């Protein structure tokens, strides 16, 4: 740790010989230092203040549950006492993520190294798989089998399938465009309402830092859309009722 300044300790009437600052008192300052170093490297040395000192800045700390005390008590107290810094607006703290039923441990080699994972999978596959098991309210478990199932069954077969079949149908039979909607049916109106409502619902979940639920809501909309496509059966009305198609 960083040695306690002896002159400051003496002025406070404290014998701090041989004492060092607790690491979690010193460490959070590194967040500010890192932002400042980044700003200097960009050639905009005052840019860091936008993130830490502007009153209209919304500061959010994404952390693990074992760091709640430091981010909710010690660091904010330091910022408040110093003055001139914005305080955290929210501290979304995840629970622990286990790997194949066991606790992650770098010392035992039971971990997933990011650079190796990115060599094996596109980053969006990893993002989506992790989105589905985020330990937002309780400890969760990551498994490769579940990742495979999510990618195949949800990202590809549900979401990807809907996008592909819609675009392919429009390109094959409608010159690559979707004609204006004429007289919508009840089924059309129900689907349009679901689409119109989704951004607000998903946006509210994102604003509340419920990312897993937001991903689930998006996939639910894709399932709804697939059912709508199947039930509408545009291939059967393509020639008999173009407006309905």
Short mmCIF file of C-alpha atoms in Angstrom, two decimals:
data_model
loop_
_atom_site.label_atom_id
_atom_site.label_comp_id
_atom_site.label_asym_id
_atom_site.label_seq_id
_atom_site.Cartn_x
_atom_site.Cartn_y
_atom_site.Cartn_z
CA UNK A 1 0.00 0.00 0.00
CA UNK A 2 0.90 3.67 -0.07
CA UNK A 3 2.62 4.85 3.17
CA UNK A 4 0.50 7.18 5.29
CA UNK A 5 2.04 10.71 5.19
CA UNK A 6 3.65 11.07 8.59
CA UNK A 7 3.22 14.85 8.78
CA UNK A 8 -0.52 14.57 8.16
CA UNK A 9 -0.81 11.81 10.74
CA UNK A 10 1.09 13.88 13.34
CA UNK A 11 -1.12 16.90 12.72
CA UNK A 12 -4.09 14.64 13.40
CA UNK A 13 -2.49 13.35 16.60
CA UNK A 14 -2.07 9.85 15.20
CA UNK A 15 1.00 7.65 15.28
CA UNK A 16 1.03 6.17 11.76
CA UNK A 17 4.56 4.87 11.69
CA UNK A 18 4.74 1.72 9.57
CA UNK A 19 1.14 2.17 8.42
CA UNK A 20 -0.05 2.16 4.83
CA UNK A 21 -3.32 3.34 3.29
CA UNK A 22 -5.89 0.62 2.80
CA UNK A 23 -5.79 -0.31 -0.88
CA UNK A 24 -9.49 0.45 -1.41
CA UNK A 25 -8.96 3.96 -0.15
CA UNK A 26 -6.22 4.56 -2.69
CA UNK A 27 -7.46 2.44 -5.61
CA UNK A 28 -10.63 4.34 -6.66
CA UNK A 29 -8.57 7.46 -7.30
CA UNK A 30 -7.05 5.43 -10.12
CA UNK A 31 -10.35 5.64 -12.00
CA UNK A 32 -9.95 9.40 -12.15
CA UNK A 33 -6.24 9.16 -12.94
CA UNK A 34 -6.89 6.73 -15.78
CA UNK A 35 -9.50 9.07 -17.28
CA UNK A 36 -7.08 11.97 -17.01
CA UNK A 37 -4.27 9.98 -18.67
CA UNK A 38 -6.65 8.97 -21.48
CA UNK A 39 -7.64 12.61 -22.01
CA UNK A 40 -3.99 13.68 -22.18
CA UNK A 41 -3.24 10.95 -24.72
CA UNK A 42 -6.12 12.28 -26.85
CA UNK A 43 -4.57 15.73 -26.75
CA UNK A 44 -7.52 17.09 -24.71
CA UNK A 45 -6.09 17.29 -21.19
CA UNK A 46 -9.21 18.84 -19.64
CA UNK A 47 -11.62 16.28 -21.13
CA UNK A 48 -11.47 14.13 -17.98
CA UNK A 49 -13.41 16.81 -16.08
CA UNK A 50 -16.45 16.16 -18.27
CA UNK A 51 -16.69 12.66 -16.75
CA UNK A 52 -15.93 13.47 -13.14
CA UNK A 53 -16.73 17.12 -12.42
CA UNK A 54 -19.55 18.35 -14.67
CA UNK A 55 -22.81 18.68 -12.77
CA UNK A 56 -24.85 17.21 -15.63
CA UNK A 57 -22.70 14.06 -15.74
CA UNK A 58 -24.44 10.82 -14.77
CA UNK A 59 -21.80 8.64 -13.14
CA UNK A 60 -22.62 4.92 -12.96
CA UNK A 61 -20.36 2.26 -11.41
CA UNK A 62 -20.73 -1.28 -12.78
CA UNK A 63 -19.13 -3.61 -10.26
CA UNK A 64 -19.27 -6.98 -8.53
CA UNK A 65 -21.05 -7.45 -5.22
CA UNK A 66 -17.77 -7.85 -3.30
CA UNK A 67 -16.93 -4.20 -4.07
CA UNK A 68 -20.24 -2.66 -2.99
CA UNK A 69 -18.87 -1.18 0.24
CA UNK A 70 -16.01 0.59 -1.49
CA UNK A 71 -18.10 2.02 -4.31
CA UNK A 72 -21.13 2.97 -2.22
CA UNK A 73 -19.39 4.23 0.94
CA UNK A 74 -15.65 4.81 0.83
CA UNK A 75 -15.23 6.30 -2.67
CA UNK A 76 -18.34 8.53 -2.55
CA UNK A 77 -17.29 9.77 0.90
CA UNK A 78 -13.88 10.71 -0.48
CA UNK A 79 -15.43 12.55 -3.42
CA UNK A 80 -17.92 14.34 -1.21
CA UNK A 81 -15.31 15.41 1.32
CA UNK A 82 -12.96 16.68 -1.37
CA UNK A 83 -15.73 18.53 -3.20
CA UNK A 84 -15.98 19.43 -6.86
CA UNK A 85 -16.74 15.89 -8.05
CA UNK A 86 -20.04 14.28 -9.07
CA UNK A 87 -21.25 11.38 -6.96
CA UNK A 88 -22.38 8.03 -8.39
CA UNK A 89 -25.95 8.16 -9.67
CA UNK A 90 -26.24 4.38 -9.42
CA UNK A 91 -24.03 1.40 -8.59
CA UNK A 92 -25.40 -1.68 -10.38
CA UNK A 93 -23.64 -4.57 -8.66
CA UNK A 94 -23.69 -8.03 -10.18
CA UNK A 95 -23.57 -11.19 -8.13
CA UNK A 96 -20.95 -13.86 -8.95
CA UNK A 97 -20.73 -15.73 -12.25
CA UNK A 98 -19.58 -19.32 -11.96
CA UNK A 99 -18.11 -21.40 -14.76
CA UNK A 100 -19.56 -24.87 -15.41
CA UNK A 101 -20.76 -25.11 -11.80
CA UNK A 102 -17.48 -24.04 -10.20
CA UNK A 103 -16.20 -20.74 -8.90
CA UNK A 104 -13.85 -18.92 -11.24
CA UNK A 105 -10.23 -19.19 -10.15
CA UNK A 106 -7.29 -17.85 -12.11
CA UNK A 107 -4.86 -19.53 -9.72
CA UNK A 108 -6.42 -22.94 -10.50
CA UNK A 109 -6.70 -22.09 -14.18
CA UNK A 110 -10.49 -22.36 -14.04
CA UNK A 111 -11.32 -19.30 -16.08
CA UNK A 112 -12.03 -18.07 -19.59
CA UNK A 113 -9.33 -15.80 -20.97
CA UNK A 114 -10.86 -13.13 -23.15
CA UNK A 115 -8.23 -13.15 -25.91
CA UNK A 116 -8.65 -16.91 -26.31
CA UNK A 117 -12.44 -16.67 -26.36
CA UNK A 118 -12.27 -14.00 -29.06
CA UNK A 119 -10.10 -16.25 -31.18
CA UNK A 120 -12.81 -18.92 -31.02
CA UNK A 121 -16.02 -16.86 -31.26
CA UNK A 122 -17.28 -13.58 -32.70
CA UNK A 123 -17.59 -11.04 -29.88
CA UNK A 124 -21.36 -10.68 -30.36
CA UNK A 125 -21.82 -14.40 -29.65
CA UNK A 126 -20.06 -13.95 -26.32
CA UNK A 127 -21.99 -10.78 -25.55
CA UNK A 128 -25.33 -12.45 -26.19
CA UNK A 129 -24.46 -15.57 -24.22
CA UNK A 130 -23.35 -13.50 -21.24
CA UNK A 131 -26.41 -11.27 -21.54
CA UNK A 132 -28.61 -14.30 -20.93
CA UNK A 133 -26.86 -15.35 -17.71
CA UNK A 134 -25.95 -12.02 -16.16
CA UNK A 135 -25.95 -12.55 -12.37
CA UNK A 136 -27.94 -9.38 -11.76
CA UNK A 137 -29.88 -10.54 -8.69
CA UNK A 138 -28.25 -13.86 -7.75
CA UNK A 139 -25.21 -15.95 -8.59
CA UNK A 140 -25.41 -17.51 -12.05
CA UNK A 141 -23.59 -20.19 -14.01
CA UNK A 142 -22.01 -20.00 -17.47
CA UNK A 143 -21.73 -23.18 -19.52
CA UNK A 144 -20.55 -23.74 -23.07
CA UNK A 145 -23.55 -25.98 -23.83
CA UNK A 146 -25.95 -23.25 -22.77
CA UNK A 147 -24.04 -20.72 -24.85
CA UNK A 148 -24.34 -23.02 -27.87
CA UNK A 149 -28.08 -23.41 -27.27
CA UNK A 150 -28.64 -19.67 -26.92
CA UNK A 151 -26.75 -18.89 -30.10
CA UNK A 152 -28.46 -21.61 -32.13
CA UNK A 153 -31.99 -21.48 -30.72
CA UNK A 154 -32.38 -17.78 -30.04
CA UNK A 155 -29.88 -15.65 -31.93
CA UNK A 156 -29.96 -17.77 -35.09
CA UNK A 157 -33.25 -19.72 -35.16
CA UNK A 158 -35.48 -17.03 -33.65
CA UNK A 159 -34.07 -13.55 -34.28
CA UNK A 160 -31.87 -14.37 -37.27
CA UNK A 161 -34.52 -16.53 -38.88
CA UNK A 162 -37.15 -13.79 -38.70
CA UNK A 163 -34.83 -11.19 -40.23
CA UNK A 164 -33.66 -13.56 -42.95
CA UNK A 165 -37.09 -14.85 -43.98
CA UNK A 166 -38.54 -11.32 -44.07
CA UNK A 167 -35.73 -9.84 -46.15
CA UNK A 168 -35.59 -12.89 -48.44
CA UNK A 169 -39.35 -12.81 -49.04
CA UNK A 170 -39.35 -9.08 -49.77
CA UNK A 171 -36.41 -9.41 -52.12
CA UNK A 172 -37.81 -12.40 -53.98
CA UNK A 173 -41.40 -11.31 -54.44
CA UNK A 174 -41.62 -7.58 -53.73
CA UNK A 175 -38.60 -6.08 -55.41
CA UNK A 176 -36.71 -5.70 -52.16
CA UNK A 177 -39.22 -3.31 -50.55
CA UNK A 178 -42.25 -3.68 -48.30
CA UNK A 179 -45.32 -2.01 -49.84
CA UNK A 180 -47.36 0.49 -47.80
CA UNK A 181 -49.84 -1.07 -45.39
CA UNK A 182 -53.39 -0.82 -46.70
CA UNK A 183 -56.19 -2.00 -44.45
CA UNK A 184 -54.60 -3.72 -41.46
CA UNK A 185 -56.19 -6.79 -39.93
CA UNK A 186 -56.51 -7.37 -36.20
CA UNK A 187 -53.39 -9.51 -36.39
CA UNK A 188 -51.53 -6.69 -38.16
CA UNK A 189 -52.61 -4.15 -35.56
CA UNK A 190 -51.56 -6.45 -32.73
CA UNK A 191 -48.11 -6.87 -34.25
CA UNK A 192 -47.72 -3.15 -34.95
CA UNK A 193 -48.69 -2.39 -31.35
CA UNK A 194 -46.09 -4.84 -30.04
CA UNK A 195 -43.39 -3.24 -32.22
CA UNK A 196 -44.40 0.28 -31.16
CA UNK A 197 -44.40 -0.63 -27.48
CA UNK A 198 -41.10 -2.53 -27.50
CA UNK A 199 -38.64 0.41 -27.56
CA UNK A 200 -40.26 1.98 -24.51
CA UNK A 201 -40.40 -1.30 -22.58
CA UNK A 202 -36.86 -2.32 -23.51
CA UNK A 203 -35.59 1.22 -22.95
CA UNK A 204 -37.09 1.29 -19.44
CA UNK A 205 -35.34 -1.98 -18.64
CA UNK A 206 -32.02 -0.65 -19.90
CA UNK A 207 -32.43 2.54 -17.86
CA UNK A 208 -33.05 0.36 -14.80
CA UNK A 209 -29.88 -1.67 -15.62
CA UNK A 210 -31.91 -4.86 -16.09
CA UNK A 211 -29.95 -5.91 -19.16
CA UNK A 212 -30.88 -9.58 -19.04
CA UNK A 213 -34.58 -8.73 -19.01
CA UNK A 214 -34.06 -6.27 -21.86
CA UNK A 215 -32.46 -8.99 -23.97
CA UNK A 216 -35.30 -11.33 -23.10
CA UNK A 217 -37.87 -8.72 -24.14
CA UNK A 218 -36.19 -8.29 -27.52
CA UNK A 219 -36.16 -12.03 -28.12
CA UNK A 220 -39.80 -12.23 -27.05
CA UNK A 221 -40.64 -9.68 -29.74
CA UNK A 222 -38.77 -11.80 -32.30
CA UNK A 223 -40.83 -14.86 -31.28
CA UNK A 224 -43.99 -12.82 -31.64
CA UNK A 225 -42.86 -11.66 -35.08
CA UNK A 226 -42.11 -15.21 -36.23
CA UNK A 227 -45.56 -16.34 -35.11
CA UNK A 228 -47.10 -13.37 -36.91
CA UNK A 229 -45.24 -14.31 -40.10
CA UNK A 230 -46.38 -17.94 -39.83
CA UNK A 231 -49.98 -17.10 -39.00
CA UNK A 232 -50.19 -14.49 -41.77
CA UNK A 233 -48.75 -16.92 -44.34
CA UNK A 234 -47.89 -14.26 -46.96
CA UNK A 235 -46.76 -16.97 -49.38
CA UNK A 236 -50.37 -18.12 -49.69
CA UNK A 237 -51.79 -14.63 -50.29
CA UNK A 238 -49.01 -13.38 -52.58
CA UNK A 239 -51.10 -13.64 -55.74
CA UNK A 240 -54.65 -13.92 -54.40
CA UNK A 241 -54.52 -10.94 -52.01
CA UNK A 242 -51.41 -8.76 -52.50
CA UNK A 243 -52.63 -6.17 -49.98
CA UNK A 244 -52.87 -8.75 -47.24
CA UNK A 245 -49.55 -10.24 -48.31
#
